[in-house]
DNA sequence: CGTACTTTTGAATCGCATCAAATCTGGTGG
DNA sequence: CCACCAGATTTGATGCGATTCAAAAGTACG
């Protein structure tokens, strides 16, 4: 990122549950998480919350740079430190700084791939398959470290929290999984 | 798009069911659909096919420009005409042609928003809600024109085709929907 | 210590997937 | 033109798994 842009960053602090922006708000800044966690969410008619993005470091709602108004709400999931970059200078920097632009494009492409994986996961219709898919695609070497409660993980997996708890313990009983605090490790199918 | 790049396009024709590229293939070209339909798909262990992108005009697998290998398969869903752009010149054009670059960035951002909508839809756990959501977010003025069989629409909605058929006729019987060939119109809740 | 939230288990219900089979459709070739 | 075939569409019956409602136990925090 060019220094001239970095110099324009305004530090922000948000407490747990605090709203960063709402659907319909004009997009005036691009937010970058320094520390903590922010989430992009939408609520459906029943009041169920769908988590669309979870960011613990780096930008959030990157695609909003392209639209006049936000399409989702953003909230802080923990006490969070952010940087706020005004859109105008941000767009100029993308125009004029090739390295910055290139990394921004990679960021968007990564987000697309991540969302495709998420769609693939939500298309699986058993809880066990979604869990395995998540460990495979988001974990490292078969080990997934959770940075959230299981309840909110359940929401991310499109499951009720009860279903997640039950499936996790069933999979562990079947030897398909080892749960150790926030470390979830998948076990390969045992040879007979 | 700059003329110099357009001049490098190689026309291609693909028949229904023909594979355009497979997971793991090196990314050498960017494909653009001129006419017909191409799909990005992945198959899970049970042989179920998940549709990750459906394109009837414009680029497909845009995010692959950023990776050395494809992460999905691409197939033609009908007889399709495509253009093939070599990656190298394509990347140069993105560097050097600001207008082209800007529209490419918008394309990626749109794709991100579309995928978020798709995730939101798949998080709904009733068939009726997914259908309504799809009409609302992909239709125009409450009318959705299907450019595919209902069977493959069902796959896109993460439903079995039987569930889709049954839910469509139930919703129509309840007056929530009007089905007219490939036109699906949502009806607002009736005042009593 | 009390409060709010997560985690965990139980029981009942409902909707979707699945398997099966019949009908309808468009396209091909005789 | 008709027979035929592959695929889509439609309806039926069944079972399973997830949701839902309920409640208890655990946990973090002020």
Coordinates of C-alpha atoms in Angstrom, one line a residue, chain B residues 18 36 126 163 181:
Chain B
X18 CA -18.0 -30.9 -23.7
X36 CA -24.6 -20.5 -25.4
X126 CA -36.8 -24.4 3.1
X163 CA -38.5 -31.2 -4.1
X181 CA -43.4 -22.0 -19.1

